[in-house]
């Protein structure tokens, strides 16, 4: 018992006499410095051979894939091509069935743009009619578009003309498209209606082709094309559409309104000018160029 007391007293005296532990008495723990692995400083050619991280697309000892792959001709002059917003026969038939479009009245770019479903659409060069829904199309319409789907123009035209309809492909320049986007905005401005310009040389052959019902084609060639198409698809191609004389002349932008006219929206009147002969002469000069 005496020995235990002496041991405890000596321990307490040792603690009592020892210096106190404070933050100032503690030394900082030395940090462990790890050296980062350095990549060898090779030249570009050596780096591609020895590096574990070659550039994306690099193939060791071979010509890169983007150089070996041939250039497809489809993408040639892609920036210069016309851009058409697609509208299918299925969509056109639905608009007629829902009484959004009156099939007894002509349909053109301005009529389509005035619909609410196309309010946020910005077609650069107009609309293109596509093949979707060709087997169920049954409406007799007079429609004017800027392009027909390539490779399916015969089926699309036959579907419209079989039921007594009519299709015309016509060109509109950027100023004419601005007037038709939509027509009510242009009429409210009080500006005179400008003439429609002739198509550029790259599109002359398309709009003079009766096979796609170009608006500049010859009347006799157009009738022959209708007869040939009717024989091919089994309908009477000699019968003319019963829409009357509603087609536009090459200078018109709006149905029934000639260039130079001014539409007064508040009074609902039209100020008329007879400028057809002058515009027709200018159009012929552009075509000769």
Short mmCIF file of the C-alpha atoms (twelve columns), coordinates in Angstrom:
data_MODEL
# 
_entry.id   MODEL 
# 
loop_
_atom_site.group_PDB 
_atom_site.id 
_atom_site.type_symbol 
_atom_site.label_atom_id 
_atom_site.label_alt_id 
_atom_site.label_comp_id 
_atom_site.label_asym_id 
_atom_site.label_seq_id 
_atom_site.Cartn_x 
_atom_site.Cartn_y 
_atom_site.Cartn_z 
_atom_site.pdbx_PDB_model_num 
ATOM 1   C CA . UNK A 1   0.000   0.000  0.000    1 
ATOM 2   C CA . UNK A 2   2.868   2.262  0.827    1 
ATOM 3   C CA . UNK A 3   4.559   1.473  -2.437   1 
ATOM 4   C CA . UNK A 4   1.422   2.272  -4.473   1 
ATOM 5   C CA . UNK A 5   1.053   5.605  -2.706   1 
ATOM 6   C CA . UNK A 6   4.624   6.542  -3.395   1 
ATOM 7   C CA . UNK A 7   4.242   5.662  -7.065   1 
ATOM 8   C CA . UNK A 8   1.106   7.731  -7.444   1 
ATOM 9   C CA . UNK A 9   2.667   10.676 -5.671   1 
ATOM 10  C CA . UNK A 10  5.732   10.549 -7.876   1 
ATOM 11  C CA . UNK A 11  3.494   10.440 -11.008  1 
ATOM 12  C CA . UNK A 12  1.471   13.435 -9.870   1 
ATOM 13  C CA . UNK A 13  4.593   15.373 -9.011   1 
ATOM 14  C CA . UNK A 14  6.042   14.590 -12.443  1 
ATOM 15  C CA . UNK A 15  2.897   15.868 -14.165  1 
ATOM 16  C CA . UNK A 16  2.828   18.909 -11.896  1 
ATOM 17  C CA . UNK A 17  6.411   19.858 -12.668  1 
ATOM 18  C CA . UNK A 18  6.256   19.171 -16.454  1 
ATOM 19  C CA . UNK A 19  5.493   22.088 -18.887  1 
ATOM 20  C CA . UNK A 20  1.948   22.465 -20.118  1 
ATOM 21  C CA . UNK A 21  1.014   21.341 -23.691  1 
ATOM 22  C CA . UNK A 22  -0.118  24.289 -25.807  1 
ATOM 23  C CA . UNK A 23  -0.548  25.037 -29.497  1 
ATOM 24  C CA . UNK A 24  2.818   26.825 -29.435  1 
ATOM 25  C CA . UNK A 25  4.514   23.634 -28.232  1 
ATOM 26  C CA . UNK A 26  3.202   21.561 -31.183  1 
ATOM 27  C CA . UNK A 27  5.200   21.346 -34.347  1 
ATOM 28  C CA . UNK A 28  3.599   21.138 -37.761  1 
ATOM 29  C CA . UNK A 29  3.432   17.699 -39.323  1 
ATOM 30  C CA . UNK A 30  5.642   17.663 -42.416  1 
ATOM 31  C CA . UNK A 31  3.565   17.341 -45.623  1 
ATOM 32  C CA . UNK A 32  4.112   14.456 -47.943  1 
ATOM 33  C CA . UNK A 33  5.256   15.817 -51.295  1 
ATOM 34  C CA . UNK A 34  4.410   13.562 -54.251  1 
ATOM 35  C CA . UNK A 35  6.125   14.233 -57.522  1 
ATOM 36  C CA . UNK A 36  3.860   14.243 -60.576  1 
ATOM 37  C CA . UNK A 37  4.809   12.008 -63.444  1 
ATOM 38  C CA . UNK A 38  6.144   14.164 -66.248  1 
ATOM 39  C CA . UNK A 39  5.607   13.207 -69.864  1 
ATOM 40  C CA . UNK A 40  8.692   13.150 -72.026  1 
ATOM 41  C CA . UNK A 41  9.239   16.249 -74.111  1 
ATOM 42  C CA . UNK A 42  9.292   14.695 -77.554  1 
ATOM 43  C CA . UNK A 43  8.806   16.455 -80.867  1 
ATOM 44  C CA . UNK A 44  5.399   16.296 -82.590  1 
ATOM 45  C CA . UNK A 45  6.250   13.210 -84.639  1 
ATOM 46  C CA . UNK A 46  7.822   11.362 -81.702  1 
ATOM 47  C CA . UNK A 47  4.985   12.431 -79.410  1 
ATOM 48  C CA . UNK A 48  2.380   10.871 -81.703  1 
ATOM 49  C CA . UNK A 49  4.316   7.591  -81.693  1 
ATOM 50  C CA . UNK A 50  5.259   7.330  -77.999  1 
ATOM 51  C CA . UNK A 51  2.486   9.191  -76.219  1 
ATOM 52  C CA . UNK A 52  -0.338  7.361  -74.498  1 
ATOM 53  C CA . UNK A 53  -2.738  10.186 -75.379  1 
ATOM 54  C CA . UNK A 54  -2.520  10.830 -79.145  1 
ATOM 55  C CA . UNK A 55  -4.807  13.438 -80.758  1 
ATOM 56  C CA . UNK A 56  -8.397  12.473 -81.478  1 
ATOM 57  C CA . UNK A 57  -8.667  10.654 -84.802  1 
ATOM 58  C CA . UNK A 58  -4.977  9.755  -85.009  1 
ATOM 59  C CA . UNK A 59  -4.261  6.360  -86.563  1 
ATOM 60  C CA . UNK A 60  -0.731  5.087  -86.022  1 
ATOM 61  C CA . UNK A 61  1.127   4.540  -89.234  1 
ATOM 62  C CA . UNK A 62  -1.899  5.229  -91.471  1 
ATOM 63  C CA . UNK A 63  -3.490  8.116  -93.301  1 
ATOM 64  C CA . UNK A 64  -6.165  9.755  -91.125  1 
ATOM 65  C CA . UNK A 65  -9.730  8.617  -91.714  1 
ATOM 66  C CA . UNK A 66  -11.001 12.047 -92.683  1 
ATOM 67  C CA . UNK A 67  -8.442  12.170 -95.514  1 
ATOM 68  C CA . UNK A 68  -8.926  8.592  -96.698  1 
ATOM 69  C CA . UNK A 69  -12.739 8.994  -96.923  1 
ATOM 70  C CA . UNK A 70  -13.763 10.371 -100.330 1 
ATOM 71  C CA . UNK A 71  -15.753 13.592 -100.591 1 
ATOM 72  C CA . UNK A 72  -19.335 12.887 -101.528 1 
ATOM 73  C CA . UNK A 73  -20.707 15.066 -104.370 1 
ATOM 74  C CA . UNK A 74  -24.003 15.508 -102.476 1 
ATOM 75  C CA . UNK A 75  -22.422 18.165 -100.245 1 
ATOM 76  C CA . UNK A 76  -20.947 20.131 -103.133 1 
ATOM 77  C CA . UNK A 77  -22.350 23.680 -103.298 1 
ATOM 78  C CA . UNK A 78  -24.615 22.883 -100.337 1 
ATOM 79  C CA . UNK A 79  -24.605 26.487 -99.125  1 
ATOM 80  C CA . UNK A 80  -25.974 27.696 -102.470 1 
ATOM 81  C CA . UNK A 81  -28.949 25.333 -102.527 1 
ATOM 82  C CA . UNK A 82  -32.501 26.509 -101.977 1 
ATOM 83  C CA . UNK A 83  -34.166 25.607 -98.689  1 
ATOM 84  C CA . UNK A 84  -37.851 24.627 -98.778  1 
ATOM 85  C CA . UNK A 85  -40.048 23.884 -95.784  1 
ATOM 86  C CA . UNK A 86  -41.800 20.503 -96.270  1 
ATOM 87  C CA . UNK A 87  -45.570 20.226 -96.244  1 
ATOM 88  C CA . UNK A 88  -46.989 16.758 -96.912  1 
ATOM 89  C CA . UNK A 89  -50.162 15.630 -98.633  1 
ATOM 90  C CA . UNK A 90  -51.157 14.102 -95.294  1 
ATOM 91  C CA . UNK A 91  -50.932 17.509 -93.594  1 
ATOM 92  C CA . UNK A 92  -52.810 19.164 -96.475  1 
ATOM 93  C CA . UNK A 93  -55.625 16.603 -96.275  1 
ATOM 94  C CA . UNK A 94  -55.913 17.080 -92.503  1 
ATOM 95  C CA . UNK A 95  -56.197 20.856 -92.926  1 
ATOM 96  C CA . UNK A 96  -59.035 20.350 -95.404  1 
ATOM 97  C CA . UNK A 97  -60.819 17.802 -93.192  1 
ATOM 98  C CA . UNK A 98  -60.652 20.140 -90.174  1 
ATOM 99  C CA . UNK A 99  -62.057 23.041 -92.268  1 
ATOM 100 C CA . UNK A 100 -58.886 25.049 -91.745  1 
ATOM 101 C CA . UNK A 101 -58.449 25.401 -95.502  1 
ATOM 102 C CA . UNK A 102 -61.293 25.897 -97.974  1 
ATOM 103 C CA . UNK A 103 -60.564 23.576 -100.951 1 
ATOM 104 C CA . UNK A 104 -62.777 25.660 -103.254 1 
ATOM 105 C CA . UNK A 105 -60.320 28.580 -102.998 1 
ATOM 106 C CA . UNK A 106 -56.745 28.625 -104.346 1 
ATOM 107 C CA . UNK A 107 -53.942 27.814 -101.916 1 
ATOM 108 C CA . UNK A 108 -50.568 29.536 -102.181 1 
ATOM 109 C CA . UNK A 109 -47.650 30.551 -99.966  1 
ATOM 110 C CA . UNK A 110 -49.572 33.471 -98.432  1 
ATOM 111 C CA . UNK A 111 -52.588 31.320 -97.583  1 
ATOM 112 C CA . UNK A 112 -50.429 28.726 -95.813  1 
ATOM 113 C CA . UNK A 113 -48.459 31.365 -93.910  1 
ATOM 114 C CA . UNK A 114 -51.678 32.989 -92.662  1 
ATOM 115 C CA . UNK A 115 -52.582 29.789 -90.754  1 
ATOM 116 C CA . UNK A 116 -51.787 29.735 -87.037  1 
ATOM 117 C CA . UNK A 117 -49.991 26.384 -87.206  1 
ATOM 118 C CA . UNK A 118 -47.347 27.928 -89.479  1 
ATOM 119 C CA . UNK A 119 -46.983 31.164 -87.503  1 
ATOM 120 C CA . UNK A 120 -43.507 30.296 -86.187  1 
ATOM 121 C CA . UNK A 121 -42.311 28.720 -89.438  1 
ATOM 122 C CA . UNK A 122 -39.716 30.637 -91.441  1 
ATOM 123 C CA . UNK A 123 -39.360 29.003 -94.874  1 
ATOM 124 C CA . UNK A 124 -36.343 30.480 -96.620  1 
ATOM 125 C CA . UNK A 125 -37.406 29.852 -100.228 1 
ATOM 126 C CA . UNK A 126 -40.979 28.599 -99.876  1 
ATOM 127 C CA . UNK A 127 -42.768 25.291 -99.392  1 
ATOM 128 C CA . UNK A 128 -42.060 21.859 -100.810 1 
ATOM 129 C CA . UNK A 129 -44.867 19.329 -101.266 1 
ATOM 130 C CA . UNK A 130 -43.847 15.856 -100.047 1 
ATOM 131 C CA . UNK A 131 -45.158 12.342 -100.675 1 
ATOM 132 C CA . UNK A 132 -46.408 11.427 -97.174  1 
ATOM 133 C CA . UNK A 133 -50.120 10.565 -97.250  1 
ATOM 134 C CA . UNK A 134 -50.348 10.179 -101.028 1 
ATOM 135 C CA . UNK A 135 -52.520 7.054  -100.776 1 
ATOM 136 C CA . UNK A 136 -55.193 8.827  -98.674  1 
ATOM 137 C CA . UNK A 137 -55.308 12.182 -100.466 1 
ATOM 138 C CA . UNK A 138 -58.812 12.844 -101.862 1 
ATOM 139 C CA . UNK A 139 -59.341 16.619 -101.869 1 
ATOM 140 C CA . UNK A 140 -59.848 18.610 -105.050 1 
ATOM 141 C CA . UNK A 141 -57.580 21.620 -104.513 1 
ATOM 142 C CA . UNK A 142 -55.763 24.255 -106.516 1 
ATOM 143 C CA . UNK A 143 -52.366 24.595 -104.824 1 
ATOM 144 C CA . UNK A 144 -49.254 26.566 -105.693 1 
ATOM 145 C CA . UNK A 145 -45.951 25.521 -104.121 1 
ATOM 146 C CA . UNK A 146 -42.335 26.380 -104.798 1 
ATOM 147 C CA . UNK A 147 -40.990 22.837 -105.136 1 
ATOM 148 C CA . UNK A 148 -42.080 19.203 -105.338 1 
ATOM 149 C CA . UNK A 149 -40.176 16.422 -103.603 1 
ATOM 150 C CA . UNK A 150 -37.454 15.132 -105.891 1 
ATOM 151 C CA . UNK A 151 -37.971 11.561 -107.077 1 
ATOM 152 C CA . UNK A 152 -41.672 11.561 -106.184 1 
ATOM 153 C CA . UNK A 153 -43.049 14.370 -108.327 1 
ATOM 154 C CA . UNK A 154 -45.107 12.038 -110.535 1 
ATOM 155 C CA . UNK A 155 -46.872 10.366 -107.601 1 
ATOM 156 C CA . UNK A 156 -47.622 13.705 -105.930 1 
ATOM 157 C CA . UNK A 157 -48.970 15.346 -109.088 1 
ATOM 158 C CA . UNK A 158 -50.987 12.258 -109.996 1 
ATOM 159 C CA . UNK A 159 -52.594 12.167 -106.537 1 
ATOM 160 C CA . UNK A 160 -53.798 15.771 -106.977 1 
ATOM 161 C CA . UNK A 161 -54.847 15.608 -110.627 1 
ATOM 162 C CA . UNK A 162 -56.605 12.223 -110.241 1 
ATOM 163 C CA . UNK A 163 -59.320 13.836 -108.108 1 
ATOM 164 C CA . UNK A 164 -59.611 16.878 -110.381 1 
ATOM 165 C CA . UNK A 165 -57.134 19.152 -108.590 1 
ATOM 166 C CA . UNK A 166 -54.335 21.286 -109.971 1 
ATOM 167 C CA . UNK A 167 -50.728 21.835 -108.904 1 
ATOM 168 C CA . UNK A 168 -48.379 24.633 -109.981 1 
ATOM 169 C CA . UNK A 169 -44.759 25.156 -108.984 1 
ATOM 170 C CA . UNK A 170 -43.768 28.821 -109.044 1 
ATOM 171 C CA . UNK A 171 -40.792 30.880 -107.968 1 
ATOM 172 C CA . UNK A 172 -40.886 33.759 -105.481 1 
ATOM 173 C CA . UNK A 173 -37.960 36.029 -104.807 1 
ATOM 174 C CA . UNK A 174 -37.081 37.126 -101.280 1 
ATOM 175 C CA . UNK A 175 -39.021 40.390 -101.570 1 
ATOM 176 C CA . UNK A 176 -42.148 38.582 -102.779 1 
ATOM 177 C CA . UNK A 177 -41.913 36.072 -99.939  1 
ATOM 178 C CA . UNK A 178 -41.639 38.952 -97.493  1 
ATOM 179 C CA . UNK A 179 -44.903 40.364 -98.839  1 
ATOM 180 C CA . UNK A 180 -46.661 37.013 -98.372  1 
ATOM 181 C CA . UNK A 181 -45.446 36.428 -94.793  1 
ATOM 182 C CA . UNK A 182 -48.362 36.977 -94.061  1 
ATOM 183 C CA . UNK A 183 -50.269 39.148 -96.583  1 
ATOM 184 C CA . UNK A 184 -52.231 41.068 -93.931  1 
ATOM 185 C CA . UNK A 185 -49.043 42.582 -92.504  1 
ATOM 186 C CA . UNK A 186 -47.965 43.817 -95.920  1 
ATOM 187 C CA . UNK A 187 -51.388 45.277 -96.774  1 
ATOM 188 C CA . UNK A 188 -51.447 47.125 -93.449  1 
ATOM 189 C CA . UNK A 189 -48.203 48.907 -94.370  1 
ATOM 190 C CA . UNK A 190 -49.919 50.665 -97.301  1 
ATOM 191 C CA . UNK A 191 -47.055 49.931 -99.693  1 
ATOM 192 C CA . UNK A 192 -47.705 49.251 -103.395 1 
ATOM 193 C CA . UNK A 193 -47.485 45.630 -104.467 1 
ATOM 194 C CA . UNK A 194 -44.073 44.980 -106.076 1 
ATOM 195 C CA . UNK A 195 -43.661 42.780 -109.155 1 
ATOM 196 C CA . UNK A 196 -42.420 39.236 -108.802 1 
ATOM 197 C CA . UNK A 197 -38.946 38.753 -110.241 1 
ATOM 198 C CA . UNK A 198 -37.954 36.063 -112.710 1 
ATOM 199 C CA . UNK A 199 -36.173 32.965 -111.345 1 
ATOM 200 C CA . UNK A 200 -32.353 32.832 -111.551 1 
ATOM 201 C CA . UNK A 201 -30.624 30.945 -114.328 1 
ATOM 202 C CA . UNK A 202 -30.070 27.894 -112.126 1 
ATOM 203 C CA . UNK A 203 -33.863 27.474 -111.697 1 
ATOM 204 C CA . UNK A 204 -35.089 28.375 -115.191 1 
ATOM 205 C CA . UNK A 205 -35.041 24.755 -116.369 1 
ATOM 206 C CA . UNK A 206 -37.050 23.640 -113.347 1 
ATOM 207 C CA . UNK A 207 -39.834 26.208 -113.661 1 
ATOM 208 C CA . UNK A 208 -40.125 25.736 -117.431 1 
ATOM 209 C CA . UNK A 209 -40.455 21.949 -117.031 1 
ATOM 210 C CA . UNK A 210 -44.045 20.722 -117.607 1 
ATOM 211 C CA . UNK A 211 -43.311 17.454 -115.749 1 
ATOM 212 C CA . UNK A 212 -43.246 19.360 -112.445 1 
ATOM 213 C CA . UNK A 213 -45.972 21.784 -113.610 1 
ATOM 214 C CA . UNK A 214 -43.664 24.788 -113.772 1 
ATOM 215 C CA . UNK A 215 -45.471 28.096 -114.082 1 
ATOM 216 C CA . UNK A 216 -43.329 29.160 -117.053 1 
ATOM 217 C CA . UNK A 217 -43.846 26.002 -119.149 1 
ATOM 218 C CA . UNK A 218 -45.515 25.943 -122.557 1 
ATOM 219 C CA . UNK A 219 -49.287 25.367 -122.496 1 
ATOM 220 C CA . UNK A 220 -49.217 22.667 -125.183 1 
ATOM 221 C CA . UNK A 221 -46.369 20.815 -123.462 1 
ATOM 222 C CA . UNK A 222 -48.316 21.024 -120.202 1 
ATOM 223 C CA . UNK A 223 -51.360 19.354 -121.745 1 
ATOM 224 C CA . UNK A 224 -49.202 16.591 -123.230 1 
ATOM 225 C CA . UNK A 225 -47.557 15.990 -119.837 1 
ATOM 226 C CA . UNK A 226 -50.993 15.679 -118.188 1 
ATOM 227 C CA . UNK A 227 -52.107 13.130 -120.784 1 
ATOM 228 C CA . UNK A 228 -48.945 11.047 -120.335 1 
ATOM 229 C CA . UNK A 229 -49.290 11.101 -116.565 1 
ATOM 230 C CA . UNK A 230 -52.955 10.105 -116.791 1 
ATOM 231 C CA . UNK A 231 -52.135 7.115  -118.979 1 
ATOM 232 C CA . UNK A 232 -49.382 6.021  -116.606 1 
ATOM 233 C CA . UNK A 233 -51.503 6.201  -113.428 1 
ATOM 234 C CA . UNK A 234 -54.884 5.270  -114.921 1 
ATOM 235 C CA . UNK A 235 -56.951 8.473  -114.907 1 
ATOM 236 C CA . UNK A 236 -58.241 10.915 -117.495 1 
ATOM 237 C CA . UNK A 237 -55.506 13.473 -118.012 1 
ATOM 238 C CA . UNK A 238 -57.347 15.340 -120.787 1 
ATOM 239 C CA . UNK A 239 -59.910 16.927 -118.470 1 
ATOM 240 C CA . UNK A 240 -58.944 20.418 -117.360 1 
ATOM 241 C CA . UNK A 241 -59.381 21.499 -113.726 1 
ATOM 242 C CA . UNK A 242 -62.650 23.361 -113.089 1 
ATOM 243 C CA . UNK A 243 -61.145 26.234 -111.083 1 
ATOM 244 C CA . UNK A 244 -61.499 28.870 -113.754 1 
ATOM 245 C CA . UNK A 245 -58.736 31.291 -114.629 1 
ATOM 246 C CA . UNK A 246 -57.235 31.668 -111.145 1 
ATOM 247 C CA . UNK A 247 -53.572 31.121 -112.019 1 
ATOM 248 C CA . UNK A 248 -51.251 34.068 -111.498 1 
ATOM 249 C CA . UNK A 249 -49.268 35.646 -114.261 1 
ATOM 250 C CA . UNK A 250 -45.459 35.523 -113.864 1 
ATOM 251 C CA . UNK A 251 -45.451 39.011 -112.325 1 
ATOM 252 C CA . UNK A 252 -48.260 38.577 -109.788 1 
ATOM 253 C CA . UNK A 253 -47.669 37.913 -106.113 1 
ATOM 254 C CA . UNK A 254 -51.292 37.860 -104.901 1 
ATOM 255 C CA . UNK A 255 -54.338 36.284 -106.541 1 
ATOM 256 C CA . UNK A 256 -56.388 38.929 -108.318 1 
ATOM 257 C CA . UNK A 257 -53.990 41.794 -107.498 1 
ATOM 258 C CA . UNK A 258 -51.554 43.150 -110.058 1 
ATOM 259 C CA . UNK A 259 -48.202 44.827 -109.331 1 
ATOM 260 C CA . UNK A 260 -48.531 48.494 -108.452 1 
ATOM 261 C CA . UNK A 261 -51.875 48.168 -106.662 1 
ATOM 262 C CA . UNK A 262 -52.288 49.535 -103.132 1 
ATOM 263 C CA . UNK A 263 -54.650 47.835 -100.683 1 
ATOM 264 C CA . UNK A 264 -56.360 50.104 -98.151  1 
ATOM 265 C CA . UNK A 265 -57.145 47.851 -95.203  1 
ATOM 266 C CA . UNK A 266 -59.237 50.315 -93.102  1 
ATOM 267 C CA . UNK A 267 -61.501 51.248 -96.037  1 
ATOM 268 C CA . UNK A 268 -61.253 47.812 -97.703  1 
ATOM 269 C CA . UNK A 269 -60.540 49.329 -101.097 1 
ATOM 270 C CA . UNK A 270 -57.911 48.742 -103.770 1 
ATOM 271 C CA . UNK A 271 -56.186 51.536 -105.657 1 
ATOM 272 C CA . UNK A 272 -55.582 50.164 -109.142 1 
ATOM 273 C CA . UNK A 273 -52.862 50.967 -111.671 1 
ATOM 274 C CA . UNK A 274 -52.503 49.375 -115.093 1 
ATOM 275 C CA . UNK A 275 -48.816 48.440 -115.195 1 
ATOM 276 C CA . UNK A 276 -49.062 44.936 -116.670 1 
ATOM 277 C CA . UNK A 277 -47.583 45.821 -120.053 1 
ATOM 278 C CA . UNK A 278 -44.541 47.519 -118.547 1 
ATOM 279 C CA . UNK A 279 -43.850 44.671 -116.101 1 
ATOM 280 C CA . UNK A 280 -44.386 42.091 -118.862 1 
ATOM 281 C CA . UNK A 281 -41.717 43.818 -120.991 1 
ATOM 282 C CA . UNK A 282 -39.256 43.895 -118.084 1 
ATOM 283 C CA . UNK A 283 -39.940 40.217 -117.377 1 
ATOM 284 C CA . UNK A 284 -39.179 39.238 -120.979 1 
ATOM 285 C CA . UNK A 285 -35.873 41.132 -120.827 1 
ATOM 286 C CA . UNK A 286 -34.898 39.292 -117.625 1 
ATOM 287 C CA . UNK A 287 -35.735 35.958 -119.235 1 
ATOM 288 C CA . UNK A 288 -33.611 36.789 -122.296 1 
ATOM 289 C CA . UNK A 289 -30.687 37.576 -120.034 1 
# 
